[in-house]
Structures are given as C-alpha cells and as structure tokens.
mmCIF file of C-alpha atoms in Angstrom:
data_model
loop_
_atom_site.group_PDB
_atom_site.id
_atom_site.type_symbol
_atom_site.label_atom_id
_atom_site.label_comp_id
_atom_site.label_asym_id
_atom_site.label_seq_id
_atom_site.Cartn_x
_atom_site.Cartn_y
_atom_site.Cartn_z
ATOM 1 C CA ALA J 30 5.786 -1.477 -0.879
ATOM 2 C CA ASN J 31 6.108 2.291 -0.105
ATOM 3 C CA THR J 32 6.761 5.350 -2.471
ATOM 4 C CA ALA J 33 7.958 8.768 -1.621
ATOM 5 C CA ARG J 34 9.025 11.752 -3.116
ATOM 6 C CA VAL J 35 13.203 11.162 -3.969
ATOM 7 C CA ASN J 36 16.390 12.856 -5.461
ATOM 8 C CA VAL J 37 16.505 11.945 -9.091
ATOM 9 C CA MET J 38 15.689 8.303 -9.538
ATOM 10 C CA PRO J 39 18.018 5.782 -11.785
ATOM 11 C CA VAL J 40 17.045 5.305 -15.195
ATOM 12 C CA PRO J 41 14.801 1.940 -15.632
ATOM 13 C CA GLN J 42 16.601 -0.960 -17.752
ATOM 14 C CA PRO J 43 14.841 -1.533 -21.054
ATOM 15 C CA ALA J 44 12.206 -3.899 -21.523
ATOM 16 C CA ARG J 45 12.993 -7.491 -22.483
ATOM 17 C CA GLU J 46 11.650 -9.382 -25.198
ATOM 18 C CA GLY J 47 8.028 -10.803 -24.093
ATOM 19 C CA GLU J 48 8.171 -8.877 -20.972
ATOM 20 C CA GLY J 49 4.801 -7.688 -19.628
ATOM 21 C CA LEU J 50 3.824 -4.308 -17.634
ATOM 22 C CA GLU J 51 3.807 -6.180 -14.262
ATOM 23 C CA ASP J 52 6.889 -7.834 -15.043
ATOM 24 C CA LEU J 53 8.532 -4.252 -16.151
ATOM 25 C CA ILE J 54 7.033 -2.604 -12.674
ATOM 26 C CA ALA J 55 8.731 -5.597 -10.705
ATOM 27 C CA ARG J 56 12.210 -5.161 -11.989
ATOM 28 C CA ARG J 57 11.440 -1.421 -11.405
ATOM 29 C CA PHE J 58 11.380 -2.252 -7.549
ATOM 30 C CA ASP J 59 14.146 -4.650 -7.822
ATOM 31 C CA GLN J 60 16.271 -1.813 -9.385
ATOM 32 C CA LEU J 61 15.430 0.378 -6.277
ATOM 33 C CA SER J 62 15.560 -2.281 -3.696
ATOM 34 C CA GLU J 63 18.332 -0.666 -1.700
ATOM 35 C CA ASP J 64 16.749 2.717 -1.787
ATOM 36 C CA PRO J 65 16.044 4.129 1.748
ATOM 37 C CA MET J 66 12.346 4.601 1.054
ATOM 38 C CA PHE J 67 12.237 0.685 1.276
ATOM 39 C CA PRO J 68 13.476 -0.466 4.851
ATOM 40 C CA ASP J 69 13.290 -3.501 6.441
ATOM 41 C CA GLN J 70 12.102 -2.476 9.818
ATOM 42 C CA VAL J 71 8.896 -0.991 10.956
ATOM 43 C CA SER J 72 8.549 1.356 14.225
ATOM 44 C CA PRO J 73 6.027 -0.254 16.850
ATOM 45 C CA ASP J 74 4.068 3.019 16.630
ATOM 46 C CA ASP J 75 3.910 3.040 12.757
ATOM 47 C CA PHE J 76 0.468 4.487 11.906
ATOM 48 C CA GLN J 77 0.238 1.917 9.278
ATOM 49 C CA LEU J 78 1.032 -0.808 11.534
ATOM 50 C CA ARG J 79 -1.728 0.243 14.047
ATOM 51 C CA ALA J 80 -4.044 0.358 11.501
ATOM 52 C CA VAL J 81 -3.149 -3.443 10.572
ATOM 53 C CA LEU J 82 -3.608 -4.269 14.002
ATOM 54 C CA ASP J 83 -6.864 -2.244 14.630
ATOM 55 C CA PHE J 84 -8.623 -3.292 11.695
ATOM 56 C CA LEU J 85 -7.624 -6.898 11.400
ATOM 57 C CA GLY J 86 -8.558 -7.592 14.919
ATOM 58 C CA PRO J 87 -6.682 -10.001 17.127
ATOM 59 C CA VAL J 88 -3.897 -12.010 15.135
ATOM 60 C CA GLU J 89 -2.610 -14.192 17.349
ATOM 61 C CA GLY J 90 -2.625 -17.689 15.749
ATOM 62 C CA ARG J 91 -4.177 -16.357 13.139
ATOM 63 C CA THR J 92 -3.005 -17.087 9.103
ATOM 64 C CA ILE J 93 -2.507 -13.560 7.879
ATOM 65 C CA LEU J 94 -1.161 -12.576 4.075
ATOM 66 C CA ASP J 95 0.794 -9.511 3.125
ATOM 67 C CA VAL J 96 0.294 -8.843 -0.180
ATOM 68 C CA GLY J 97 3.220 -6.528 -1.676
ATOM 69 C CA CYS J 98 5.172 -7.403 1.397
ATOM 70 C CA ALA J 99 8.717 -5.804 0.030
ATOM 71 C CA LYS J 100 11.293 -6.891 2.513
ATOM 72 C CA GLY J 101 8.692 -8.037 4.864
ATOM 73 C CA ARG J 102 8.992 -5.629 7.584
ATOM 74 C CA PHE J 103 5.210 -5.591 8.438
ATOM 75 C CA CYS J 104 5.252 -9.630 7.944
ATOM 76 C CA ARG J 105 8.028 -9.611 11.117
ATOM 77 C CA ALA J 106 5.913 -7.180 13.008
ATOM 78 C CA LEU J 107 2.896 -9.267 13.107
ATOM 79 C CA ALA J 108 4.610 -12.397 13.824
ATOM 80 C CA ALA J 109 6.049 -10.584 17.068
ATOM 81 C CA HIS J 110 2.532 -10.645 17.602
ATOM 82 C CA SER J 111 2.146 -14.172 17.081
ATOM 83 C CA ALA J 112 0.372 -14.100 13.593
ATOM 84 C CA ARG J 113 1.520 -16.898 11.402
ATOM 85 C CA MET J 114 2.764 -14.626 8.360
ATOM 86 C CA THR J 115 3.094 -15.119 4.687
ATOM 87 C CA GLY J 116 4.257 -12.502 2.606
ATOM 88 C CA ILE J 117 4.212 -12.118 -1.238
ATOM 89 C CA ASP J 118 5.953 -9.687 -3.554
ATOM 90 C CA PRO J 119 6.662 -9.549 -7.500
ATOM 91 C CA SER J 120 10.104 -8.109 -6.791
ATOM 92 C CA GLU J 121 12.557 -10.948 -6.833
ATOM 93 C CA ARG J 122 15.125 -8.817 -4.824
ATOM 94 C CA PHE J 123 12.605 -7.941 -2.031
ATOM 95 C CA ILE J 124 11.714 -11.460 -1.377
ATOM 96 C CA GLU J 125 15.608 -12.288 -1.322
ATOM 97 C CA ALA J 126 16.047 -9.486 1.334
ATOM 98 C CA ALA J 127 12.859 -10.886 3.111
ATOM 99 C CA VAL J 128 13.838 -14.541 3.226
ATOM 100 C CA ASN J 129 17.201 -13.472 4.586
ATOM 101 C CA LEU J 130 15.603 -11.429 7.618
ATOM 102 C CA GLY J 131 13.244 -14.139 8.208
ATOM 103 C CA GLY J 132 10.052 -13.998 10.363
ATOM 104 C CA ALA J 133 7.431 -15.340 7.643
ATOM 105 C CA GLU J 134 7.141 -17.644 4.796
ATOM 106 C CA TYR J 135 7.882 -15.614 1.501
ATOM 107 C CA ARG J 136 7.039 -16.128 -2.100
ATOM 108 C CA VAL J 137 7.354 -14.331 -5.374
ATOM 109 C CA GLY J 138 4.209 -13.675 -7.206
ATOM 110 C CA SER J 139 1.713 -11.166 -8.221
ATOM 111 C CA ALA J 140 -1.445 -9.756 -6.623
ATOM 112 C CA THR J 141 -3.191 -10.633 -9.587
ATOM 113 C CA ALA J 142 -2.391 -14.256 -9.637
ATOM 114 C CA LEU J 143 -1.822 -15.056 -6.158
ATOM 115 C CA PRO J 144 -0.151 -18.832 -5.629
ATOM 116 C CA PHE J 145 -2.397 -19.723 -3.137
ATOM 117 C CA PRO J 146 -5.463 -22.105 -2.851
ATOM 118 C CA ASP J 147 -9.208 -20.621 -2.339
ATOM 119 C CA CYS J 148 -9.891 -19.703 1.236
ATOM 120 C CA SER J 149 -6.250 -19.703 2.638
ATOM 121 C CA PHE J 150 -6.026 -17.032 5.106
ATOM 122 C CA GLU J 151 -7.876 -15.514 7.807
ATOM 123 C CA GLY J 152 -7.043 -12.164 7.424
ATOM 124 C CA LEU J 153 -4.925 -10.233 4.933
ATOM 125 C CA PHE J 154 -3.390 -6.461 4.013
ATOM 126 C CA SER J 155 -1.875 -4.657 1.344
ATOM 127 C CA ILE J 156 0.017 -1.410 2.137
ATOM 128 C CA GLU J 157 0.743 0.931 -0.600
ATOM 129 C CA VAL J 158 0.515 -1.641 -3.116
ATOM 130 C CA MET J 159 -2.583 -1.248 -5.294
ATOM 131 C CA GLU J 160 -1.409 1.877 -6.650
ATOM 132 C CA HIS J 161 1.212 -0.107 -8.482
ATOM 133 C CA VAL J 162 -0.833 -2.766 -9.822
ATOM 134 C CA PRO J 163 -2.189 -2.009 -13.689
ATOM 135 C CA GLU J 164 -5.348 -4.065 -13.224
ATOM 136 C CA THR J 165 -7.133 -3.182 -9.941
ATOM 137 C CA ALA J 166 -10.083 -5.473 -10.236
ATOM 138 C CA ALA J 167 -8.167 -8.678 -10.917
ATOM 139 C CA ALA J 168 -6.224 -8.190 -7.523
ATOM 140 C CA LEU J 169 -9.290 -7.166 -5.746
ATOM 141 C CA ALA J 170 -10.843 -10.610 -6.793
ATOM 142 C CA GLU J 171 -7.898 -12.289 -5.874
ATOM 143 C CA LEU J 172 -7.749 -11.013 -2.404
ATOM 144 C CA ALA J 173 -11.432 -12.289 -2.081
ATOM 145 C CA ARG J 174 -10.464 -15.570 -3.450
ATOM 146 C CA VAL J 175 -7.655 -16.554 -1.075
ATOM 147 C CA LEU J 176 -9.617 -14.812 2.229
ATOM 148 C CA LYS J 177 -11.456 -17.011 4.220
ATOM 149 C CA PRO J 178 -15.349 -16.681 4.788
ATOM 150 C CA GLY J 179 -15.841 -13.872 7.524
ATOM 151 C CA GLY J 180 -11.971 -12.591 7.185
ATOM 152 C CA ARG J 181 -10.890 -9.223 6.783
ATOM 153 C CA ALA J 182 -8.845 -7.653 3.929
ATOM 154 C CA LEU J 183 -7.269 -4.176 4.291
ATOM 155 C CA VAL J 184 -5.893 -1.995 1.750
ATOM 156 C CA ILE J 185 -4.119 1.120 2.663
ATOM 157 C CA ASP J 186 -3.073 3.663 -0.142
ATOM 158 C CA LYS J 187 -3.233 7.053 -1.649
ATOM 159 C CA ASN J 188 -6.116 9.358 -1.588
ATOM 160 C CA ILE J 189 -6.303 11.080 -5.356
ATOM 161 C CA TRP J 190 -8.263 14.215 -3.465
ATOM 162 C CA SER J 191 -5.666 14.668 -0.675
ATOM 163 C CA LEU J 192 -3.760 17.763 0.339
ATOM 164 C CA SER J 193 -0.377 18.173 1.367
ATOM 165 C CA ASN J 194 0.086 18.656 5.004
ATOM 166 C CA GLN J 195 2.676 21.072 4.326
ATOM 167 C CA TRP J 196 2.022 23.137 1.532
ATOM 168 C CA LEU J 197 -2.042 22.669 1.602
ATOM 169 C CA VAL J 198 -1.935 21.916 -2.064
ATOM 170 C CA PRO J 199 -3.221 19.186 -4.117
ATOM 171 C CA ASN J 200 -0.961 15.950 -3.446
ATOM 172 C CA MET J 201 -1.454 15.137 -7.076
ATOM 173 C CA LEU J 202 -0.120 18.457 -8.194
ATOM 174 C CA LEU J 203 3.110 17.826 -6.170
ATOM 175 C CA ARG J 204 3.254 14.167 -7.667
ATOM 176 C CA TRP J 205 2.917 15.578 -11.052
ATOM 177 C CA LEU J 206 5.807 18.309 -10.628
ATOM 178 C CA SER J 207 8.045 15.287 -9.352
ATOM 179 C CA GLU J 208 7.276 13.244 -11.906
ATOM 180 C CA SER J 209 8.123 15.759 -14.611
ATOM 181 C CA ARG J 210 11.647 16.095 -12.906
ATOM 182 C CA ASN J 211 12.065 12.267 -12.734
ATOM 183 C CA ARG J 212 12.053 12.521 -8.943
ATOM 184 C CA TRP J 213 9.192 9.924 -8.481
ATOM 185 C CA MET J 214 8.898 6.157 -8.604
ATOM 186 C CA TYR J 215 8.654 6.219 -12.414
ATOM 187 C CA PRO J 216 10.310 8.284 -14.731
ATOM 188 C CA LYS J 217 8.501 10.358 -17.378
ATOM 189 C CA ASP J 218 8.779 7.843 -20.211
ATOM 190 C CA PHE J 219 7.970 4.916 -18.182
ATOM 191 C CA PRO J 220 4.701 3.047 -19.402
ATOM 192 C CA PHE J 221 2.848 2.890 -16.289
ATOM 193 C CA ARG J 222 1.835 5.542 -13.503
ATOM 194 C CA GLU J 223 0.861 5.532 -10.066
ATOM 195 C CA ILE J 224 -2.865 4.868 -9.643
ATOM 196 C CA TRP J 225 -4.059 6.862 -6.797
ATOM 197 C CA PHE J 226 -7.892 6.161 -5.626
ATOM 198 C CA SER J 227 -11.233 8.169 -5.056
ATOM 199 C CA PRO J 228 -11.979 6.509 -1.455
ATOM 200 C CA ARG J 229 -15.614 6.046 -2.584
ATOM 201 C CA ARG J 230 -14.998 4.527 -6.019
ATOM 202 C CA PHE J 231 -12.293 2.400 -4.608
ATOM 203 C CA GLN J 232 -14.836 1.348 -2.101
ATOM 204 C CA ALA J 233 -17.358 0.690 -4.781
ATOM 205 C CA ALA J 234 -14.779 -1.466 -6.514
ATOM 206 C CA MET J 235 -14.138 -3.512 -3.525
ATOM 207 C CA ALA J 236 -17.794 -4.065 -2.595
ATOM 208 C CA ARG J 237 -18.138 -6.246 -5.862
ATOM 209 C CA TYR J 238 -16.086 -8.873 -3.863
ATOM 210 C CA PHE J 239 -16.599 -8.393 -0.193
ATOM 211 C CA GLU J 240 -19.997 -8.341 1.708
ATOM 212 C CA SER J 241 -19.244 -4.902 3.314
ATOM 213 C CA VAL J 242 -16.328 -2.388 2.845
ATOM 214 C CA ASP J 243 -15.634 0.496 5.304
ATOM 215 C CA VAL J 244 -13.572 3.582 4.383
ATOM 216 C CA HIS J 245 -11.328 5.299 7.212
ATOM 217 C CA TYR J 246 -9.089 8.387 6.702
ATOM 218 C CA LEU J 247 -5.522 7.913 8.246
ATOM 219 C CA GLN J 248 -3.640 10.835 9.681
ATOM 220 C CA ARG J 249 0.273 10.637 9.292
ATOM 221 C CA PRO J 250 2.153 11.681 12.345
ATOM 222 C CA VAL J 251 3.116 15.307 11.976
ATOM 223 C CA ASN J 252 4.473 18.085 14.189
ATOM 224 C CA TYR J 253 1.905 20.480 14.061
ATOM 225 C CA ARG J 254 3.174 22.947 17.124
ATOM 226 C CA ARG J 255 4.190 25.669 15.161
ATOM 227 C CA MET J 256 1.033 25.642 12.984
ATOM 228 C CA TYR J 257 -1.578 23.796 15.070
ATOM 229 C CA TRP J 258 -4.357 24.948 12.511
ATOM 230 C CA ARG J 259 -3.278 22.747 9.782
ATOM 231 C CA GLY J 260 -3.516 19.728 11.864
ATOM 232 C CA ALA J 261 -7.282 20.880 13.059
ATOM 233 C CA ILE J 262 -7.837 20.842 9.203
ATOM 234 C CA PHE J 263 -7.139 17.537 8.388
ATOM 235 C CA ARG J 264 -8.956 16.470 11.618
ATOM 236 C CA ARG J 265 -12.066 18.397 10.873
ATOM 237 C CA LEU J 266 -11.689 17.537 7.042
ATOM 238 C CA PRO J 267 -10.298 13.999 7.118
ATOM 239 C CA PHE J 268 -11.117 13.258 3.363
ATOM 240 C CA LEU J 269 -8.251 15.589 2.787
ATOM 241 C CA ASN J 270 -5.720 13.049 4.207
ATOM 242 C CA TYR J 271 -3.256 11.411 2.022
ATOM 243 C CA ASP J 272 -3.917 7.933 3.299
ATOM 244 C CA VAL J 273 -7.365 6.033 3.354
ATOM 245 C CA ALA J 274 -7.706 2.478 4.537
ATOM 246 C CA TRP J 275 -10.498 0.460 3.151
ATOM 247 C CA VAL J 276 -11.805 -2.933 5.094
ATOM 248 C CA GLY J 277 -13.421 -5.311 3.509
ATOM 249 C CA ARG J 278 -15.206 -8.326 5.195
ATOM 250 C CA LYS J 279 -15.873 -11.520 3.284
ATOM 251 C CA ALA J 280 -19.190 -13.008 3.873
ATOM 252 C CA PRO J 281 -19.091 -15.781 6.519
ATOM 253 C CA SER J 282 -19.960 -19.459 5.374
ATOM 254 C CA PRO J 283 -23.789 -20.105 5.983
ATOM 255 C CA GLY J 284 -24.508 -20.773 9.286
ATOM 256 C CA LYS J 285 -21.607 -19.116 10.794
ATOM 257 C CA GLU J 286 -20.588 -15.805 12.367
ATOM 258 C CA THR J 287 -18.040 -13.225 11.729
#
C-alpha cells in the first residue's frame, strides 16, 4: 500500500455489525482502490523497488512474499527478475485487480494472520503497510514465522521524525493539517490513524523476532537543482528522510550459514 496527501477524500462507509478495526481499514482501501495513489505498475528505477532488490539480494528462483501487495505492482516487477512471487492484501478489490493483472499468486488476508505455513518464503517485504496495521507486534511475529531460516524481511515505512523535503517542516505537522481538512487517507472521525515509526524503536520491535535488524534511510528522488542545499541537508542528516527501510535477518538453521 501507498498513501499520500490528496484532495478531499470520500466519506468512509459506516461499520457493519461485528466488523473489527482491520475490516474497517480493508474496506477503506476497497473504497479508494481506484484512486491514482494506488497504481498498478512501478517504474524500473523506483527508489522503493531498488531498495527491495538491493536489500533482499538475488531474487531469481526464490520464493518471495509481498505483504500488502495492493494491485501487485511490486510482485510483477520482481517476477520480471524471475522471483517466485506471492502477494497478500486485506482489500478484496486490490486482490481482484492483482489477479486480473497477473504475475504472481495472490490471496486476500491480514498481515497479522498470514495464511501460510511456517518457513514458507525465502524472503519477504512490506512497503508502506505497517502504518495501516493496528497490531504491529502481531504482524512482525507473522513475518518472522513464515520466513525461512536465514531469510530476509524488508519493511519500508514512514519516519515519524522526518522533515518535508519541500518545506523543511515536520511531516507529522503537514499530515496533521491534511487530516484536519479530510485530505489524508483516514478522515477525522475514522477510528484509526496511520502509525508512523521511530526508526530505532521499530528496529527494537523487529529485533524481538529477527536475529539482526539493520536500519537504512531512503532518499526520495527530488529535483534539487534550484535549491541544492536542501538535498545536501538530507544527505548529511539522513535520519530526517521520510522513508526508512528496516532489514531483518532470521537466524539460520543450526549448522547452516546464511
């Protein structure tokens, strides 16, 4: 999944009887499934796709899971590199679109209850998805469970301490202003808010389930020709960047090396 500031959002549908918070969030994505912020293709030079290929290592012939695959754009991009892809998303409309577009096996399901046996995948990734999961710890436990020993899990998400590369003010402030005007993913009266993460705290949360966790700050491609000094700020102070990549390694089986 991927979210951004947009024009005034449609009003969410009311909750149904017996519906939980994850169900409400999934239906919110169903409602927005045709919005341009959820494309069905990804550019070969996309910075997040480059991060997936860099941090997961060679993907040819490997079983890879995309947790929160939306319409499957990253699945198809990695399938083009001969990865054996599976995508999962709680939004039925996203999965319907992904199946029609092909490139992988797709399932409807939750990050907190992945419908796969233990040690099913050699690698996995989740891009701008954990921010929409109410129970972060449960999701991280599931990522570790379905990953094979020695495998890598990549999570890319929002940095709560980041600055806007356009205005050099906290992104959390800009988000709050957009939310107050109903120009964000969730309206003011929705019972959930995106969860942005402290890089070190999220690293510690992942470390409960993975042998090691590395933190990488990703710099979005921006044209700084007129204001070169802005680009220099984010290069010299990478912890101010909006996007963070956490790479967790699952301990190898006894007697085996990664």
